[in-house]
Amino acid sequence: MKCKIGTLFAMLFMLCFFHETIAQSIQVTGKVTRKTSGEPLAGASVRLKGTNTFATTNEAGIYTISLPQGGGSIVVSYTGMTDQEIAAQNAGEVNFILAEAVTGALNEVVVVGYGQQRRANVTGAIATVSSKELVQAPVSDLSNALQGRVPGIITKQGSGEPGRDGAAIFIRGNSTFGASMEPLFVVDGIVRAYRDFSQLDPNEVESVSILKDASSAAIFGVKGANGVVLVTTKRGRSGKITAGYSFNYGFQKVTKFNNNLGSYEYTTLYNEALRNDRLPVAFTNEQIEKFRTGADPILYPNTNWQKLVLGGTAPQMQHNLSFNGGSERVRYFTSLGYFNQDGLYPSLNYKRYNIRTNLDLQVTKTTKVTIDLAGRMEKRTAPTTSISGIFEHTLRNPPTIPAKYPDVGYAQVGSYVNTLRSIDPAAG
């Protein structure tokens, strides 16, 4: 009898426990559908936020999940859809409608030919460089700002001379030889020359799109056979006027010089070469010793022509002032740019002034007038001796000849060209 009474009490205790457990949870059910079509989403993940409690929708998009007393937040996720979170406090029905998840890259607007498309709809090979990326590198030439930023693009910079340091652009290699191997350059829908593109102020450019294959560049015909570089400049936006100013300042210098021989090594080996040719030597042992000791730097110098001519620093600076604003009917963007770049020697300098005004007029609901005005003025200063000549003679001049005499001036170096004198604007 005692055993039966104990079993009865145990059963009553268990019933009370399960009743209490059931009373502490609530059941929530609902349906998960797609926003665009309203179709149910099977296999969607439904979970209670902050816990390991989860459920999955069936083929009809129906789910059921248990929430603790007081409710909680239900989060529903599905591949390709944006997650949705809804708070539920009571038992009942909670439905979810999920929207398509569009990534920023696919939603990005890409300039193609004379129009625009979303990147998700573009099948051709197109690469885009934004204004933010272009102004990160304080370069003098816009073509150099593309280096290393676009896959499939090869750039070759043949000179570092201020104002002439533009890089040749090859899209997917060289398809032919001669001038026609360069791509087509289009600025705001107008075909322009390479220099009109390269000397744009990066601060006034919205984006640069590279059309790299036939399907994307077909609209330009044969001219786009080597690819197309499309430049879109900035335009005004409705709202209060906003002003922007940017400034950068930097230095350029030679990072590594040739490890040329000094006077002692030069004279020693020069004599050895003459002996091998059975010719009289050019320097006596006493002269070679004076070159070695450096006791008389005027008559027996050890001239490092590279460091004398190219050992300085070349500062450069860039300023840009822009204005943006307008109303629903009139929008404007104005940019004023100034660039100043010195060479490694004082007689070499390049200055550039850029101005641009883009004006959009909404004349009627169906008529829009666009006015783009742009101008550029350049001033380049260079020595009378060509840059290639200066480099040639700087590398050819032996270290045994002086460049300058104290209190006298530049030395006459016989058949050699005193390049230190060539780069001095005061020397005439």
XYZ file of C-alpha atoms in Angstrom:
428
model
C 0.000 0.000 0.000
C 2.878 2.314 0.883
C 4.531 1.541 -2.454
C 1.402 2.414 -4.415
C 1.004 5.698 -2.500
C 4.669 6.596 -3.206
C 4.251 5.835 -6.909
C 1.127 7.993 -7.027
C 2.934 10.928 -5.435
C 5.826 10.530 -7.899
C 3.428 10.586 -10.855
C 1.691 13.668 -9.528
C 5.077 15.375 -9.060
C 6.118 14.595 -12.674
C 2.816 15.887 -14.028
C 3.248 19.114 -12.114
C 6.851 19.449 -13.421
C 5.853 18.992 -17.086
C 2.928 21.359 -16.637
C 5.254 23.982 -15.221
C 7.747 23.459 -18.093
C 5.044 23.778 -20.743
C 3.672 26.874 -19.034
C 7.107 28.532 -19.272
C 7.326 28.324 -23.128
C 5.184 29.687 -25.938
C 4.743 28.388 -29.480
C 5.172 30.727 -32.447
C 4.410 29.686 -35.988
C 4.386 31.525 -39.289
C 5.322 31.619 -42.950
C 8.448 32.853 -44.742
C 7.979 34.217 -48.284
C 9.959 36.062 -50.974
C 9.149 39.775 -51.269
C 9.343 40.063 -55.041
C 7.139 37.083 -55.952
C 5.417 36.053 -52.705
C 6.514 32.441 -53.144
C 7.264 30.444 -49.958
C 10.906 29.866 -49.059
C 11.657 26.268 -48.090
C 14.722 25.582 -45.969
C 14.935 29.041 -44.436
C 16.713 29.152 -41.086
C 14.612 30.384 -38.146
C 16.398 30.907 -34.845
C 15.832 32.509 -31.503
C 18.358 35.304 -31.188
C 21.031 34.727 -28.584
C 20.243 31.008 -28.145
C 20.792 27.683 -29.879
C 17.060 27.236 -30.507
C 16.317 27.068 -34.211
C 13.911 25.639 -36.764
C 13.659 25.232 -40.537
C 10.767 26.041 -42.840
C 9.077 23.210 -44.727
C 8.181 23.102 -48.431
C 5.278 25.486 -47.813
C 7.577 27.950 -45.996
C 5.941 27.164 -42.622
C 7.920 27.057 -39.383
C 7.223 26.454 -35.701
C 9.533 27.472 -32.883
C 9.350 27.545 -29.085
C 10.082 30.767 -27.239
C 10.543 31.244 -23.503
C 7.881 32.932 -21.376
C 8.085 36.633 -22.193
C 9.066 36.040 -25.827
C 12.217 36.994 -27.724
C 13.559 38.047 -31.119
C 13.207 35.685 -34.068
C 15.804 35.965 -36.853
C 15.147 34.430 -40.274
C 17.929 34.019 -42.845
C 18.019 32.580 -46.343
C 20.761 32.428 -48.969
C 20.609 35.436 -51.262
C 18.147 37.245 -48.989
C 18.526 39.947 -46.381
C 18.122 38.674 -42.811
C 14.968 39.825 -41.024
C 14.422 40.091 -37.280
C 11.027 40.408 -35.543
C 10.331 40.508 -31.788
C 7.574 38.137 -30.559
C 6.172 38.302 -26.997
C 3.095 36.101 -27.218
C 2.180 32.819 -28.831
C 0.645 33.147 -32.242
C 1.574 33.778 -35.873
C 4.572 35.784 -37.048
C 5.216 35.934 -40.785
C 8.412 36.992 -42.528
C 8.857 38.561 -45.984
C 12.489 38.529 -47.125
C 13.935 40.932 -49.690
C 16.681 40.144 -52.185
C 20.189 40.816 -50.878
C 21.979 42.916 -53.511
C 25.700 43.338 -52.895
C 27.329 46.692 -53.326
C 29.475 45.447 -56.205
C 26.543 44.145 -58.216
C 24.513 47.277 -57.525
C 27.370 49.524 -58.584
C 26.779 51.650 -61.660
C 29.349 51.051 -64.395
C 29.973 53.375 -67.328
C 29.710 51.438 -70.596
C 30.129 53.247 -73.885
C 27.858 56.267 -73.940
C 25.593 55.062 -71.121
C 25.506 53.345 -67.743
C 24.499 49.891 -66.502
C 24.505 48.032 -63.225
C 27.504 45.783 -62.821
C 25.187 42.773 -62.370
C 23.979 43.270 -65.969
C 27.412 43.678 -67.531
C 28.899 40.644 -69.255
C 32.012 42.281 -70.715
C 35.366 42.705 -68.979
C 35.185 46.119 -67.321
C 37.306 47.477 -64.476
C 36.495 50.689 -62.625
C 38.735 52.933 -60.526
C 36.896 55.382 -58.262
C 37.824 58.951 -57.408
C 38.838 57.884 -53.898
C 41.446 55.499 -55.306
C 42.749 57.997 -57.855
C 43.575 60.691 -55.297
C 45.302 58.259 -52.926
C 48.486 58.413 -55.002
C 49.786 62.001 -55.308
C 51.063 61.590 -58.871
C 51.452 64.317 -61.462
C 49.989 62.305 -64.333
C 46.592 60.568 -64.186
C 47.932 57.590 -66.138
C 50.301 56.791 -63.256
C 47.343 56.611 -60.854
C 46.141 53.494 -62.719
C 49.352 51.556 -62.080
C 48.671 48.395 -60.085
C 44.969 49.182 -59.643
C 43.423 47.505 -62.693
C 43.925 43.808 -63.580
C 44.914 43.182 -67.183
C 46.437 46.653 -67.588
C 50.141 47.204 -68.264
C 51.621 50.666 -67.771
C 55.120 51.670 -68.847
C 56.655 54.916 -67.657
C 59.566 55.857 -69.887
C 60.596 59.113 -68.225
C 60.490 60.883 -64.901
C 60.873 64.368 -66.344
C 58.295 66.762 -64.883
C 55.461 67.214 -67.354
C 56.621 64.279 -69.459
C 56.286 61.414 -66.997
C 53.075 59.916 -68.376
C 52.836 56.145 -68.620
C 51.933 54.287 -71.800
C 48.832 52.142 -71.216
C 48.456 48.692 -72.747
C 45.225 46.770 -72.234
C 45.888 43.020 -72.218
C 49.271 43.425 -73.864
C 50.235 44.775 -77.289
C 47.880 43.836 -80.092
C 49.843 45.709 -82.768
C 52.775 48.068 -83.243
C 52.993 51.817 -83.657
C 50.793 54.595 -82.309
C 47.607 52.590 -82.885
C 48.429 50.193 -80.052
C 47.229 52.675 -77.444
C 43.607 52.468 -76.243
C 40.871 54.930 -77.094
C 40.381 57.706 -74.524
C 36.879 59.066 -73.963
C 36.213 61.876 -71.470
C 32.530 62.516 -70.683
C 31.497 60.938 -73.975
C 34.000 62.871 -76.123
C 36.975 61.142 -77.748
C 40.114 62.923 -76.568
C 43.868 62.678 -77.063
C 46.031 60.817 -74.579
C 47.453 64.015 -73.066
C 43.975 65.463 -72.522
C 43.291 62.387 -70.410
C 46.616 62.123 -68.604
C 46.766 65.779 -67.562
C 43.330 65.821 -65.918
C 43.274 66.754 -62.252
C 42.373 63.521 -60.376
C 40.241 65.586 -57.981
C 37.757 66.385 -60.749
C 37.352 62.773 -61.912
C 34.434 60.692 -60.628
C 35.621 57.363 -62.055
C 37.743 55.749 -64.754
C 36.339 52.646 -66.463
C 38.512 50.359 -68.578
C 36.705 48.412 -71.326
C 39.013 45.476 -71.942
C 37.294 43.167 -74.433
C 35.381 43.287 -77.707
C 31.928 42.857 -76.174
C 32.257 45.935 -73.964
C 34.155 48.143 -76.448
C 32.175 47.155 -79.569
C 30.180 50.404 -79.601
C 33.359 52.312 -80.490
C 34.117 50.142 -83.520
C 37.639 49.751 -84.851
C 38.939 52.660 -82.748
C 38.274 50.622 -79.617
C 40.189 47.570 -80.832
C 42.905 48.101 -78.216
C 40.465 48.791 -75.408
C 38.772 51.952 -74.211
C 39.507 54.211 -71.240
C 36.314 55.986 -70.183
C 36.582 58.972 -67.859
C 33.559 60.388 -66.047
C 34.063 63.720 -64.330
C 32.171 64.848 -61.247
C 28.814 66.575 -61.517
C 26.733 68.752 -59.227
C 24.172 67.445 -56.752
C 21.043 69.116 -55.456
C 21.396 70.739 -52.052
C 23.334 73.408 -50.259
C 26.646 74.449 -51.725
C 29.577 72.413 -50.455
C 33.214 73.407 -50.823
C 36.186 71.083 -50.716
C 39.908 71.724 -50.549
C 42.759 69.247 -50.835
C 46.506 69.723 -50.664
C 49.470 67.399 -50.824
C 53.196 68.000 -50.746
C 55.970 65.512 -51.360
C 59.547 64.921 -52.472
C 61.143 62.807 -55.149
C 64.724 61.596 -55.150
C 66.937 58.982 -56.726
C 66.714 55.837 -54.615
C 69.841 54.155 -55.957
C 72.886 55.364 -57.886
C 75.219 53.277 -60.033
C 78.206 52.032 -58.095
C 80.791 53.619 -60.392
C 84.551 53.468 -59.900
C 86.389 56.234 -58.084
C 89.425 58.079 -59.462
C 91.967 55.645 -58.026
C 90.272 52.539 -59.418
C 89.554 54.300 -62.723
C 93.154 55.399 -63.327
C 94.571 52.042 -62.266
C 92.340 50.040 -64.611
C 92.704 52.591 -67.420
C 96.470 52.192 -67.331
C 96.085 48.405 -67.319
C 93.853 48.554 -70.402
C 96.414 50.713 -72.218
C 99.215 48.268 -71.361
C 97.155 45.387 -72.696
C 96.882 47.293 -75.985
C 100.652 47.995 -75.926
C 100.005 51.738 -75.589
C 101.643 54.319 -73.313
C 99.981 54.725 -69.916
C 97.934 57.860 -69.219
C 98.768 58.292 -65.526
C 102.043 57.987 -63.621
C 102.292 56.071 -60.364
C 102.689 59.390 -58.503
C 99.452 60.724 -60.008
C 97.573 57.526 -59.193
C 98.778 57.783 -55.589
C 97.504 61.376 -55.354
C 94.128 60.221 -56.641
C 94.136 57.543 -53.957
C 95.004 59.805 -51.041
C 92.814 62.732 -52.135
C 95.448 65.137 -50.866
C 94.891 67.564 -53.776
C 91.131 67.456 -54.687
C 91.490 70.331 -57.162
C 94.159 68.864 -59.448
C 93.423 65.245 -58.600
C 89.699 65.134 -57.855
C 87.358 62.242 -57.236
C 84.192 63.649 -58.838
C 80.920 61.797 -58.349
C 78.986 63.220 -61.291
C 75.801 61.303 -60.519
C 75.382 62.756 -57.049
C 76.409 66.250 -58.159
C 73.793 66.347 -60.919
C 71.034 64.049 -59.630
C 71.654 63.946 -55.895
C 69.124 66.574 -54.885
C 65.438 66.307 -54.036
C 62.512 67.311 -56.227
C 59.543 68.752 -54.314
C 56.044 68.760 -55.738
C 52.745 70.181 -54.504
C 49.116 70.044 -55.562
C 46.149 72.209 -54.582
C 42.497 71.724 -55.498
C 39.436 73.790 -54.627
C 35.964 72.568 -55.651
C 32.354 73.690 -55.262
C 29.284 71.483 -55.583
C 25.571 72.216 -55.206
C 22.414 73.432 -56.869
C 18.672 72.875 -56.934
C 16.400 70.382 -58.647
C 16.558 72.470 -61.824
C 20.177 73.696 -61.786
C 23.178 71.702 -60.540
C 26.834 72.651 -60.824
C 30.320 71.390 -60.083
C 33.389 73.624 -60.315
C 36.999 72.608 -59.760
C 40.188 74.704 -59.674
C 43.492 72.840 -59.588
C 47.151 73.830 -59.373
C 50.141 71.499 -59.647
C 53.825 72.392 -59.302
C 56.642 69.883 -59.757
C 60.383 70.539 -59.673
C 63.059 68.375 -61.215
C 66.190 67.020 -59.599
C 68.038 70.147 -60.724
C 66.925 73.789 -60.497
C 66.425 74.509 -64.217
C 63.680 71.869 -64.537
C 60.099 72.729 -63.500
C 56.527 71.991 -64.527
C 53.383 73.911 -63.580
C 49.803 73.037 -64.493
C 46.524 74.876 -63.940
C 43.229 72.979 -64.333
C 39.738 74.441 -64.369
C 36.426 72.667 -64.900
C 32.757 73.619 -64.640
C 30.007 71.040 -65.219
C 26.518 72.509 -65.356
C 23.228 70.549 -65.559
C 20.018 72.421 -66.393
C 16.610 70.729 -66.145
C 14.813 73.015 -68.594
C 11.549 71.050 -68.646
C 10.423 67.688 -67.303
C 11.653 66.021 -70.483
C 14.504 68.329 -71.521
C 17.911 68.460 -69.881
C 20.810 70.656 -71.003
C 24.375 69.796 -69.991
C 27.238 72.280 -70.322
C 30.815 71.129 -69.657
C 33.647 73.659 -69.726
C 37.230 72.591 -69.084
C 40.616 74.165 -69.582
C 44.261 73.478 -68.842
C 47.363 75.647 -68.973
C 50.871 74.231 -68.693
C 54.254 75.848 -68.239
C 57.408 73.788 -68.578
C 60.964 74.973 -67.942
C 63.962 72.874 -69.036
C 67.666 73.397 -69.763
C 68.864 73.927 -73.330
C 70.680 70.590 -73.202
C 68.272 67.723 -73.682
C 67.417 65.514 -70.731
C 68.840 62.458 -72.481
C 72.055 64.364 -73.188
C 72.412 65.351 -69.532
C 71.979 61.770 -68.403
C 74.367 60.478 -71.054
C 77.203 62.831 -70.152
C 76.604 62.460 -66.412
C 77.233 58.737 -66.745
C 80.135 59.109 -69.213
C 82.177 61.778 -67.441
C 85.176 60.203 -65.662
C 85.767 60.949 -61.971
C 89.252 62.336 -62.719
C 87.992 65.661 -64.071
C 86.741 68.460 -61.805
C 83.253 69.936 -62.036
C 83.925 73.268 -60.343
C 86.882 75.279 -59.095
C 86.604 77.241 -55.838
C 86.182 80.994 -56.404
C 86.492 80.497 -60.168
C 83.420 78.670 -61.398
C 82.689 75.716 -63.586
C 85.652 73.826 -64.960
C 86.387 73.261 -68.606
C 86.488 69.499 -68.998
C 88.034 69.212 -72.467
C 86.035 67.009 -74.831
C 83.557 66.169 -72.069
C 80.409 68.142 -71.254
C 80.253 69.684 -67.804
C 76.673 68.646 -67.010
C 76.718 70.539 -63.720
C 77.112 73.726 -65.738
C 74.400 72.607 -68.210
C 71.745 72.397 -65.524
C 72.542 75.758 -63.913
C 70.094 78.376 -65.259
C 72.460 81.170 -64.172
C 75.284 79.766 -66.294
C 73.474 80.675 -69.510
